[in-house]
Coordinates of C-alpha atoms in Angstrom, one line a residue:
Chain A
M1 CA 36.5 181.1 117.6
S2 CA 36.4 180.7 113.9
W3 CA 38.0 183.3 113.4
V4 CA 40.5 182.1 115.8
A5 CA 40.3 178.9 113.5
W6 CA 41.1 180.4 110.0
K7 CA 44.1 182.6 111.6
M8 CA 45.6 179.0 113.2
L9 CA 45.3 177.1 109.6
T10 CA 46.8 179.5 107.2
G11 CA 49.6 181.8 110.0
D12 CA 52.0 178.4 108.9
R13 CA 51.7 179.2 105.0
A14 CA 54.0 176.1 104.2
K15 CA 51.8 173.5 106.6
Y16 CA 48.1 175.1 105.0
F17 CA 49.4 174.8 101.3
G18 CA 50.5 171.6 101.9
T19 CA 47.7 170.7 103.0
V20 CA 45.6 172.3 100.8
F21 CA 47.9 170.6 97.8
G22 CA 47.7 167.4 99.6
V23 CA 43.8 167.1 99.2
A24 CA 44.1 169.3 95.6
F25 CA 46.3 166.0 94.2
G26 CA 44.7 163.9 95.8
V27 CA 41.0 165.1 94.2
L28 CA 43.3 165.5 90.9
L29 CA 44.4 161.7 90.6
I30 CA 40.6 160.7 91.6
S31 CA 38.9 162.6 89.6
Q32 CA 41.2 162.6 86.8
Q33 CA 41.3 159.0 86.6
M34 CA 37.9 158.6 86.9
A35 CA 36.7 160.8 83.9
I36 CA 39.2 159.1 81.5
F37 CA 37.6 155.4 82.6
V38 CA 34.5 156.8 82.3
G39 CA 35.0 158.5 78.8
L40 CA 36.9 155.0 77.9
M41 CA 33.7 153.2 78.6
R42 CA 31.5 155.4 76.8
R43 CA 34.0 155.1 73.6
T44 CA 33.2 151.4 74.1
A45 CA 29.8 152.4 72.9
H46 CA 30.6 155.2 71.0
A47 CA 28.1 153.5 68.4
A48 CA 24.8 153.0 70.1
I49 CA 25.8 157.0 71.8
D50 CA 26.1 158.3 68.1
V51 CA 22.6 156.9 66.9
R52 CA 20.0 159.1 68.3
D53 CA 17.2 158.7 65.9
A54 CA 16.4 154.8 66.8
S55 CA 15.5 153.8 70.1
I56 CA 15.5 150.2 69.7
W57 CA 18.6 148.1 68.9
V58 CA 18.3 144.4 67.2
M59 CA 20.8 141.8 67.4
D60 CA 21.7 138.4 67.2
P61 CA 21.4 136.8 70.9
E62 CA 24.6 135.4 70.4
G63 CA 25.8 138.7 70.2
K64 CA 28.5 139.7 73.1
N65 CA 28.6 142.9 72.2
V66 CA 28.7 145.7 69.8
D67 CA 31.6 144.7 67.7
E68 CA 31.2 140.4 67.7
V69 CA 27.5 140.0 66.1
K70 CA 26.6 137.6 64.6
P71 CA 24.8 138.6 61.4
L72 CA 21.1 139.0 61.2
S73 CA 19.2 137.7 57.5
D74 CA 16.9 140.2 55.9
S75 CA 14.1 138.3 57.1
D76 CA 14.9 139.2 60.4
L77 CA 14.4 142.6 59.7
Y78 CA 11.1 142.0 58.2
R79 CA 9.6 140.3 61.5
V80 CA 10.6 142.9 63.4
R81 CA 8.8 145.6 61.2
G82 CA 5.7 143.0 61.6
V83 CA 6.0 143.3 65.5
E84 CA 2.9 145.1 67.6
G85 CA 3.9 148.6 68.6
V86 CA 7.3 148.9 66.1
E87 CA 6.5 152.1 64.2
W88 CA 9.4 151.2 61.8
A89 CA 12.8 149.1 61.0
V90 CA 15.8 150.0 59.2
R91 CA 19.4 148.0 58.3
L92 CA 22.8 149.0 60.3
Y93 CA 25.6 147.7 58.7
K94 CA 28.7 147.5 61.4
S95 CA 32.5 146.0 60.6
L96 CA 35.8 146.8 60.2
A97 CA 37.3 147.1 56.8
R98 CA 40.9 148.0 55.7
A99 CA 40.7 151.5 53.6
R100 CA 44.3 152.5 51.5
I101 CA 44.8 155.8 50.4
D102 CA 46.7 156.5 47.2
N103 CA 50.5 156.4 48.6
G104 CA 49.4 153.2 49.4
E105 CA 48.5 153.6 53.3
F106 CA 46.8 151.9 55.1
R107 CA 44.2 152.0 58.3
Q108 CA 41.8 149.8 59.3
S109 CA 38.6 151.4 60.1
I110 CA 34.8 151.2 61.6
L111 CA 32.7 151.2 58.3
L112 CA 29.0 151.7 59.2
G113 CA 26.3 151.1 57.1
I114 CA 23.7 153.3 57.6
D115 CA 19.8 152.5 55.9
D116 CA 19.9 153.7 52.3
H117 CA 16.6 155.8 51.8
T118 CA 16.2 157.0 55.5
L119 CA 19.6 157.5 56.2
I120 CA 18.9 156.8 59.9
G121 CA 22.0 156.1 62.1
A122 CA 23.9 159.2 59.8
P123 CA 26.3 161.1 61.9
V124 CA 24.4 163.8 63.9
K125 CA 27.5 167.3 63.6
L126 CA 28.9 167.3 59.9
V127 CA 31.8 169.3 59.8
A128 CA 32.2 169.6 56.2
G129 CA 30.3 167.9 53.0
S130 CA 26.2 167.5 53.6
L131 CA 24.5 164.1 54.2
A132 CA 22.5 164.3 51.1
D133 CA 25.7 164.1 49.5
L134 CA 26.3 160.4 50.9
R135 CA 23.1 159.2 48.4
R136 CA 26.1 160.1 45.7
P137 CA 28.1 156.6 43.8
D138 CA 31.0 155.6 46.5
A139 CA 29.9 158.2 49.1
I140 CA 31.2 158.1 52.5
I141 CA 31.8 160.0 55.4
I142 CA 34.6 159.9 57.4
D143 CA 35.4 161.5 61.1
R144 CA 37.5 164.3 61.7
P145 CA 40.4 162.2 63.2
G146 CA 40.1 159.7 60.8
Y147 CA 40.7 162.2 58.0
R148 CA 43.7 163.9 59.7
L149 CA 44.8 159.9 60.0
F150 CA 44.9 159.3 56.3
W151 CA 45.7 163.4 55.0
G152 CA 46.7 165.2 57.9
D153 CA 46.6 168.9 59.0
G154 CA 45.2 171.8 57.3
P155 CA 42.3 172.6 55.7
I156 CA 39.8 170.1 54.7
V157 CA 39.2 169.1 51.1
L158 CA 36.0 166.6 50.4
G159 CA 36.8 164.8 47.1
K160 CA 39.3 162.9 49.0
T161 CA 39.6 158.8 47.6
L162 CA 40.1 155.6 49.3
E163 CA 40.0 152.0 48.5
M164 CA 38.0 149.4 50.7
N165 CA 37.8 146.0 49.3
D166 CA 39.1 146.9 45.7
R167 CA 36.6 149.7 45.5
R168 CA 37.0 153.0 45.3
A169 CA 35.2 155.4 47.8
V170 CA 34.6 159.7 48.0
V171 CA 34.6 161.5 50.6
V172 CA 32.0 163.7 50.7
G173 CA 31.9 164.4 54.1
V174 CA 33.8 165.0 57.6
C175 CA 31.8 164.7 61.0
D176 CA 32.1 164.8 64.7
T177 CA 31.3 161.5 66.2
T178 CA 32.0 160.4 69.9
P179 CA 35.7 158.4 69.6
P180 CA 35.6 155.1 69.4
F181 CA 37.8 152.9 72.0
Q182 CA 39.7 151.6 69.5
T183 CA 40.7 154.7 68.0
F184 CA 40.1 153.7 64.3
P185 CA 38.9 155.9 61.6
V186 CA 35.1 155.6 61.6
M187 CA 33.6 155.6 58.5
Y188 CA 29.3 156.3 57.3
T189 CA 28.0 155.0 54.1
R190 CA 24.9 153.7 52.6
Y191 CA 23.8 150.2 53.6
S192 CA 23.9 149.0 50.2
Q193 CA 27.2 150.6 49.5
A194 CA 28.8 149.3 52.8
L195 CA 28.6 145.6 51.3
G196 CA 30.3 146.2 48.5
F197 CA 33.1 147.7 50.9
A198 CA 33.1 144.6 53.0
P199 CA 34.4 140.8 52.3
R200 CA 31.2 138.6 51.5
E201 CA 29.3 136.6 54.0
R202 CA 26.1 135.2 53.5
N203 CA 24.1 137.4 55.9
Q204 CA 25.7 140.7 56.7
L205 CA 22.8 142.4 58.0
S206 CA 24.9 143.7 61.9
F207 CA 21.5 145.1 63.2
V208 CA 18.2 146.4 63.3
L209 CA 17.3 149.8 64.2
A210 CA 13.7 150.4 65.4
H211 CA 11.6 153.2 67.0
E212 CA 8.1 152.5 68.8
K213 CA 5.2 153.7 67.7
E214 CA 4.0 157.0 69.5
G215 CA 2.8 156.2 73.0
A216 CA 4.5 153.3 73.0
D217 CA 6.8 151.9 76.1
P218 CA 10.0 151.2 74.2
Q219 CA 11.1 148.3 77.0
Q220 CA 7.4 146.8 76.2
V221 CA 8.2 146.7 72.7
C222 CA 11.6 145.2 73.4
Q223 CA 9.6 142.5 74.8
S224 CA 7.2 141.8 72.4
I225 CA 10.3 141.8 69.5
R226 CA 11.9 139.4 71.8
T227 CA 9.4 137.1 72.2
S228 CA 7.9 136.9 68.5
T229 CA 11.2 136.9 66.9
G230 CA 13.8 135.4 69.4
L231 CA 16.3 138.2 68.6
A232 CA 17.8 140.1 71.2
A233 CA 16.2 143.6 70.9
R234 CA 17.3 146.7 74.1
T235 CA 16.5 150.2 74.2
R236 CA 19.2 152.7 73.6
S237 CA 20.4 153.0 77.0
D238 CA 20.0 149.4 77.7
M239 CA 22.5 148.8 74.4
I240 CA 25.1 151.4 75.8
W241 CA 25.3 149.7 79.1
F242 CA 25.3 146.2 77.6
V243 CA 28.1 147.0 75.8
I244 CA 30.0 148.7 78.8
E245 CA 29.1 145.8 80.8
F246 CA 31.1 143.3 78.5
Y247 CA 34.1 145.8 79.0
L248 CA 33.9 145.8 82.2
R249 CA 33.4 141.9 82.6
S250 CA 35.9 140.8 80.1
T251 CA 38.8 143.5 80.4
G252 CA 41.3 144.3 83.1
I253 CA 40.5 148.8 82.4
P254 CA 38.3 148.9 85.5
V255 CA 40.7 146.9 87.6
N256 CA 43.9 148.9 86.6
F257 CA 41.6 152.1 86.6
G258 CA 40.2 151.2 90.6
I259 CA 43.6 150.7 91.5
T260 CA 45.1 154.5 90.1
I261 CA 41.5 155.9 91.5
A262 CA 42.4 153.9 95.3
L263 CA 45.6 155.0 95.6
G264 CA 44.7 158.6 94.8
F265 CA 42.4 158.5 97.7
I266 CA 45.1 156.4 99.7
V267 CA 47.7 159.6 98.6
G268 CA 45.2 162.6 99.1
T269 CA 44.5 160.9 102.7
A270 CA 47.7 160.0 103.7
I271 CA 49.0 163.5 102.7
A272 CA 46.3 165.5 103.9
G273 CA 45.6 163.1 107.3
Q274 CA 49.4 163.4 107.9
T275 CA 49.9 167.4 107.7
F276 CA 47.2 168.3 108.9
Y277 CA 47.7 165.6 112.2
L278 CA 51.2 167.0 112.7
F279 CA 49.7 170.8 112.4
T280 CA 47.6 169.2 115.1
L281 CA 50.1 168.0 116.9
E282 CA 52.3 170.9 116.9
N283 CA 49.7 173.3 118.0
L284 CA 48.7 171.0 120.9
K285 CA 50.1 173.3 123.4
Q286 CA 47.7 175.8 122.1
F287 CA 44.4 173.8 122.0
G288 CA 45.3 173.2 125.6
A289 CA 45.9 176.5 126.3
L290 CA 42.6 177.6 124.5
K291 CA 41.2 174.5 126.6
A292 CA 42.4 176.1 129.8
M293 CA 40.9 179.3 128.9
G294 CA 37.6 178.5 128.8
V295 CA 36.9 176.8 125.4
S296 CA 35.0 174.0 125.1
N297 CA 35.8 170.5 123.5
G298 CA 33.0 171.4 121.3
R299 CA 34.2 174.3 120.2
L300 CA 37.4 173.1 120.0
V301 CA 35.6 169.9 117.4
G302 CA 34.2 172.7 115.6
M303 CA 37.5 174.6 114.8
I304 CA 39.1 171.5 114.3
L305 CA 36.4 171.0 111.6
L306 CA 36.0 174.6 110.4
Q307 CA 39.3 174.2 109.3
A308 CA 39.2 170.6 107.9
T309 CA 36.0 172.1 105.9
I310 CA 38.6 175.2 104.6
V311 CA 41.4 173.0 103.7
G312 CA 38.9 170.1 102.0
C313 CA 36.8 173.0 100.1
I314 CA 40.0 174.9 98.7
G315 CA 42.1 171.2 98.2
Y316 CA 39.0 170.6 96.1
G317 CA 38.2 173.2 94.2
L318 CA 41.8 173.1 93.1
G319 CA 41.8 169.7 91.9
I320 CA 38.6 170.0 90.5
G321 CA 40.0 172.8 88.3
M322 CA 43.1 171.5 87.7
T323 CA 41.1 168.1 86.3
S324 CA 39.1 170.7 84.2
L325 CA 41.9 172.1 83.0
F326 CA 43.4 168.9 82.3
F327 CA 40.5 168.4 79.8
E328 CA 39.8 171.5 78.2
S329 CA 43.7 171.6 77.3
T330 CA 43.9 168.2 75.6
Q331 CA 40.1 168.7 73.8
G332 CA 42.3 169.1 70.4
V333 CA 44.4 165.8 71.1
T334 CA 43.3 163.1 69.0
A335 CA 43.8 160.7 71.6
L336 CA 42.3 162.1 74.1
M337 CA 39.2 163.7 72.2
G338 CA 35.8 163.3 73.9
F339 CA 37.2 162.9 77.1
Y340 CA 35.4 165.4 79.8
L341 CA 34.6 165.3 83.3
P342 CA 31.1 164.5 83.8
W343 CA 29.5 166.1 87.0
Q344 CA 28.9 162.8 88.5
V345 CA 32.7 162.5 89.2
A346 CA 33.1 165.8 90.4
V347 CA 30.1 164.6 92.7
I348 CA 31.8 161.4 93.5
A349 CA 35.2 163.6 94.2
A350 CA 33.8 165.6 96.7
G351 CA 32.6 162.8 98.6
A352 CA 35.8 161.2 98.5
V353 CA 37.0 164.6 100.1
A354 CA 34.7 164.6 102.6
V355 CA 35.8 160.8 103.9
I356 CA 39.8 162.0 103.6
I357 CA 38.5 165.7 105.4
V358 CA 36.7 163.4 108.3
L359 CA 39.7 160.8 108.6
A360 CA 41.9 163.0 108.7
S361 CA 40.2 165.6 111.4
M362 CA 39.4 162.6 113.2
I363 CA 42.8 161.3 114.0
S364 CA 43.5 165.1 115.3
L365 CA 40.1 165.2 117.2
R366 CA 41.6 162.7 119.4
K367 CA 44.4 164.1 120.1
V368 CA 42.8 167.6 121.1
L369 CA 39.8 165.8 123.3
I370 CA 41.8 163.4 125.3
L371 CA 44.1 166.3 125.6
E372 CA 44.0 167.6 129.7
P373 CA 44.1 171.4 130.0
A374 CA 46.6 171.4 132.8
V375 CA 48.9 170.0 130.6
V376 CA 49.8 173.8 129.7
F377 CA 51.1 173.9 133.5
R378 CA 54.1 171.2 132.3
G379 CA 57.0 173.3 130.9
Chain B
M1 CA 60.3 190.1 156.2
V2 CA 58.4 187.3 155.9
A3 CA 55.4 186.2 158.4
S4 CA 53.5 183.1 158.8
V5 CA 50.0 183.6 157.6
I6 CA 49.8 179.8 155.7
D7 CA 46.8 178.0 157.4
Q8 CA 47.0 174.7 158.2
P9 CA 44.2 174.3 158.8
S10 CA 43.4 177.8 157.6
T11 CA 42.6 179.4 161.1
A12 CA 44.9 182.2 161.5
A13 CA 43.4 185.5 160.2
P14 CA 45.3 187.0 157.5
V15 CA 47.2 189.7 157.9
G16 CA 47.1 191.3 154.3
P17 CA 45.7 194.4 153.0
S18 CA 42.0 192.4 152.1
T19 CA 40.3 190.0 155.0
E20 CA 38.3 188.7 151.6
V21 CA 38.7 184.6 151.1
C22 CA 38.5 184.2 147.0
V23 CA 40.5 180.7 146.7
S24 CA 39.8 178.2 149.9
C25 CA 41.3 174.9 149.6
R26 CA 39.9 172.3 152.3
G27 CA 41.8 169.0 152.7
V28 CA 42.4 168.7 149.3
V29 CA 44.2 165.2 147.9
K30 CA 45.2 164.3 144.6
E31 CA 46.1 161.0 143.4
F32 CA 47.7 159.9 140.1
G33 CA 47.5 156.2 138.9
D34 CA 45.7 153.0 140.1
G35 CA 46.2 149.7 142.2
E36 CA 49.6 149.7 142.8
S37 CA 50.8 153.0 140.6
R38 CA 48.7 154.5 142.5
T39 CA 50.8 158.1 143.6
R40 CA 49.3 160.8 146.3
V41 CA 50.8 164.0 145.1
L42 CA 48.6 166.1 147.3
H43 CA 48.1 165.2 151.1
G44 CA 45.1 167.2 152.8
I45 CA 46.2 170.7 151.5
N46 CA 44.3 173.4 153.4
A47 CA 45.1 177.3 152.2
D48 CA 43.2 180.4 151.4
V49 CA 43.7 183.0 149.0
Y50 CA 42.9 186.7 149.5
G51 CA 41.9 188.7 147.1
S52 CA 43.4 192.2 146.1
E53 CA 46.7 190.4 147.2
L54 CA 49.9 188.6 145.5
T55 CA 49.9 185.1 146.9
L56 CA 53.3 183.2 145.6
L57 CA 52.9 179.3 146.1
V58 CA 56.9 178.7 146.5
G59 CA 58.5 175.2 146.8
P60 CA 60.7 172.7 145.0
S61 CA 60.5 170.8 142.0
G62 CA 58.1 168.1 142.3
C63 CA 56.4 169.1 145.3
G64 CA 53.1 169.7 144.3
K65 CA 52.6 173.5 142.8
T66 CA 51.5 172.7 139.6
T67 CA 48.7 170.6 140.3
L68 CA 47.5 172.5 143.2
I69 CA 47.4 175.2 141.3
S70 CA 45.7 173.0 138.6
I71 CA 43.2 172.0 140.7
I72 CA 42.3 175.7 142.1
A73 CA 42.2 176.8 138.2
G74 CA 39.5 174.3 137.6
L75 CA 42.0 171.9 135.2
L76 CA 42.1 169.2 137.6
Y77 CA 39.5 167.4 140.0
S78 CA 40.8 166.8 143.3
T79 CA 40.1 163.3 144.3
E80 CA 39.0 164.1 148.1
G81 CA 38.6 167.5 149.6
D82 CA 37.1 170.5 148.0
V83 CA 38.1 174.3 146.9
I84 CA 35.9 176.8 147.0
L85 CA 36.4 179.6 144.4
F86 CA 34.5 182.8 145.4
G87 CA 31.7 180.8 147.4
T88 CA 31.2 178.3 145.0
P89 CA 32.3 174.6 146.1
Q90 CA 34.1 173.7 142.8
S91 CA 32.7 170.1 143.4
Q92 CA 29.5 171.9 142.5
L93 CA 30.5 173.0 138.5
K94 CA 31.3 169.8 136.7
G95 CA 31.9 169.6 132.8
S96 CA 30.5 172.6 131.0
K97 CA 30.1 174.7 134.2
L98 CA 33.2 174.7 135.3
V99 CA 34.6 175.6 131.4
Q100 CA 32.0 178.2 131.9
F101 CA 33.2 179.6 135.1
R102 CA 37.5 179.2 134.1
A103 CA 36.4 181.3 130.8
Q104 CA 34.7 184.2 132.9
N105 CA 36.8 184.3 136.1
V106 CA 40.0 183.0 135.8
G107 CA 42.8 184.1 133.7
F108 CA 46.1 182.2 133.0
V109 CA 49.7 183.1 132.6
F110 CA 52.0 180.0 131.7
Q111 CA 55.8 180.1 131.8
Q112 CA 55.8 179.4 128.2
Y113 CA 53.7 182.0 127.8
N114 CA 51.8 179.5 124.8
L115 CA 50.5 182.7 122.6
L116 CA 49.3 181.6 119.5
P117 CA 52.3 182.0 116.8
S118 CA 50.0 182.8 113.8
L119 CA 47.7 185.7 115.7
T120 CA 49.1 189.4 116.4
A121 CA 49.7 190.8 120.0
T122 CA 45.9 192.2 120.2
E123 CA 44.2 189.5 118.5
N124 CA 46.0 186.8 121.5
V125 CA 44.9 189.2 123.9
A126 CA 41.6 189.0 122.3
I127 CA 40.7 185.3 122.6
P128 CA 39.6 185.4 126.2
L129 CA 36.8 188.0 124.8
L130 CA 35.8 185.8 122.2
I131 CA 36.0 182.4 123.9
Q132 CA 33.0 184.6 126.0
G133 CA 31.5 185.5 123.0
Q134 CA 32.2 188.8 122.5
P135 CA 32.1 190.6 118.7
R136 CA 35.7 190.5 117.2
S137 CA 35.6 194.2 116.6
K138 CA 34.9 195.1 120.4
A139 CA 37.3 192.4 121.4
L140 CA 40.1 193.7 119.6
V141 CA 39.5 197.3 120.6
K142 CA 39.7 196.3 124.2
A143 CA 42.7 194.0 123.4
R144 CA 44.6 197.2 121.6
E145 CA 43.3 199.0 125.6
V146 CA 44.6 196.2 127.6
L147 CA 48.2 196.2 125.5
E148 CA 48.6 200.0 126.4
A149 CA 48.2 199.1 129.7
V150 CA 51.1 197.0 130.0
G151 CA 53.2 198.9 128.1
L152 CA 53.1 197.0 124.1
G153 CA 51.1 199.6 122.3
S154 CA 53.2 200.1 120.0
R155 CA 54.1 196.3 119.3
A156 CA 50.1 195.5 118.9
N157 CA 50.0 194.2 115.7
Q158 CA 53.5 192.2 115.5
L159 CA 53.4 188.4 115.8
P160 CA 54.7 186.3 119.2
S161 CA 58.3 185.7 116.8
Q162 CA 58.8 189.5 116.3
L163 CA 58.7 190.0 120.4
S164 CA 61.1 189.5 122.8
G165 CA 60.5 187.1 125.4
G166 CA 59.5 189.5 128.9
Q167 CA 57.1 190.9 125.4
Q168 CA 55.5 188.1 125.3
Q169 CA 55.2 187.5 128.9
R170 CA 53.3 190.7 128.9
V171 CA 51.6 190.3 126.0
A172 CA 50.7 187.1 128.1
I173 CA 49.6 188.6 131.1
A174 CA 47.3 191.3 128.8
R175 CA 45.5 188.2 127.5
A176 CA 45.4 187.2 131.3
L177 CA 43.8 190.3 132.2
V178 CA 41.6 191.2 129.3
H179 CA 38.3 189.8 130.4
E180 CA 38.8 191.2 133.7
P181 CA 38.8 187.6 135.7
R182 CA 38.4 187.4 139.7
L183 CA 41.4 184.8 140.1
L184 CA 44.9 185.3 137.8
V185 CA 46.9 182.1 137.8
C186 CA 50.8 182.8 136.7
D187 CA 52.8 179.3 136.5
E188 CA 56.7 180.7 136.3
P189 CA 55.9 183.9 134.8
T190 CA 59.5 184.5 135.2
A191 CA 61.3 181.0 134.4
A192 CA 61.7 182.0 131.2
L193 CA 63.1 184.7 131.3
D194 CA 66.7 186.8 132.5
A195 CA 65.9 188.7 135.9
Q196 CA 65.3 192.2 134.2
S197 CA 62.7 190.9 132.0
G198 CA 61.3 188.8 134.9
Q199 CA 61.5 192.1 137.1
V200 CA 59.4 194.1 134.0
V201 CA 56.7 191.0 134.7
M202 CA 56.3 191.3 138.3
D203 CA 56.6 194.6 138.2
L204 CA 53.3 194.7 135.9
L205 CA 51.8 191.8 137.7
K206 CA 52.1 193.7 141.2
R207 CA 50.8 197.0 139.5
V208 CA 48.2 195.8 137.1
A209 CA 46.9 192.8 137.9
V210 CA 46.6 192.9 141.6
Q211 CA 43.1 194.6 142.3
A212 CA 40.2 194.7 144.7
G213 CA 38.4 191.5 144.6
R214 CA 40.9 190.1 142.5
A215 CA 42.9 186.9 143.7
V216 CA 46.6 186.2 142.0
I217 CA 48.4 183.6 142.8
V218 CA 51.7 182.8 141.1
V219 CA 54.1 179.5 141.4
T220 CA 57.5 180.0 141.2
H221 CA 60.7 178.7 142.6
D222 CA 62.4 181.8 141.5
S223 CA 64.0 183.4 144.8
R224 CA 64.5 186.7 143.5
V225 CA 60.7 187.7 143.0
F226 CA 59.6 186.3 146.4
T227 CA 59.5 190.1 147.4
Y228 CA 56.6 191.0 145.2
G229 CA 54.2 188.4 147.1
D230 CA 52.2 189.7 149.6
R231 CA 51.8 186.1 151.4
I232 CA 53.9 182.9 150.4
I233 CA 52.8 179.8 150.7
E234 CA 55.4 177.5 150.8
M235 CA 55.2 173.7 149.8
A236 CA 57.3 170.3 150.0
D237 CA 56.3 166.9 149.4
G238 CA 52.5 167.7 148.6
R239 CA 52.2 169.4 152.0
I240 CA 52.1 173.1 153.1
A241 CA 55.6 173.3 154.9
E242 CA 55.3 176.1 157.4
P243 CA 52.6 178.0 158.6
G244 CA 51.7 180.9 155.6
S245 CA 53.3 183.7 155.8
T246 CA 52.8 187.4 154.6
Q247 CA 55.0 190.2 153.9
H248 CA 54.1 193.8 153.4

């Protein structure tokens, strides 16, 4: 009877495609908006995500997030280095700087000053230039979207100059990074150089990046740093979540995206549910005839669930496909760079489809289950 | 000529080609609703339906014909009394047993055909075999054979929407017979057809459906088809109107 269920479902092409696209549209809305949301949240934590070689971040305990920090003193760096279990600790400077190019155009930029000696915190993926060149005087490495923003499209030419805080900076490399939340250009330079590019303050050390000794537990080392220095110490993943949670708490982003995702769910359920319900209503006589001919309620439930599952699977495939296509085709768009479809979102969307399908089929099932087979004799 | 043989109670010996009682209604009462809105539709029906015959159940609209065949076919339960189907009291067949009994022993022909619109004629005819769990390929072969028997072999791959009303009803008859049921229940099979198509359908029922050991009940108020009945049971106001009749 599965075959009969399949034929009944696909017999009316308009209704079949209507139901499938109802689910597909719902999946597209849910998965695309969730993926954008996840991408935006990732962007807020871009700095922590891109520093791959340090497992521990130390900052002032009053710091709200990675962009709102109270600078540390140099002595704090030495205190961290002295904590039991710390293998090494280096400086990281992070602030906003106004960069100006030759034609007078300027952009607010994210300036990252990494340790002069070790270059820990440097970008992982260079698309032009060499990391070693960062040791040259006035050297900076800029991210690709930043380079395009200043100097437009066309081949990348190293040696371009810009000014920050009336000091000349020379582009020695172009890199790919996790795009930042604010979509500002990201510039890497040495810590000592960064202090010159930024307005002078008494303390300028934004973070201390550290790493635990081999075999030590990073969480344990963080606890030791907190106890010994009174500073805030977090593992890399905790730091990422610390920043993300700040944005979740302090902005309307989750609420707004939540509303769109809920709408996707409701629209998907409504379209699929209504079309499926109408489909069942219009086939009620046929279901009655099948019941009269000896198809049990259990078998009818199986047939309807099979129809719903087919609609759900095809709709889900189309919806997720459209979402993937969206992210694949927008990879080159600067504003959408770095957004992608995480597998977790695909799984959640699948769960949502399962709920949509169960709801849609339950409405229809009730009609069929209470249907008296004798209805077939009523003209 | 119409001669009386309707049992009220069933005492008279039938004068048909067969004396085998396939369906026996004993004091069948059916009530709908509860409390003050309770309505008695059937008032203690006693009637026998014989094998190898075509029995017509006739009477005006609202007299209880449909309710009675619904009970005989196992689609409704009687409030009182019982129906003996091929020696088995229906009261012993509850739930899934009754569903299974219907699937194996009863064929249906409906007034509005009730063919599945997205299935071809052959596929529609194959449904009772699929319900019984036969493999699809085997069921389709058998369905094709029965379609040939009802003269629709050339229309086997057409959808119901591509067939005339008479042809659809013939497909429905093929579907009702494909699993060789012992009881065939037809509800107003000619009501939606013109006179010529109606005759074709009744001819077919008489020629193909009526077989040894099979009881065929046709509910109708179309007087043009009365001549096809081996036996006529006439109902009025939920009762057997007068002693039954046979015509041969």
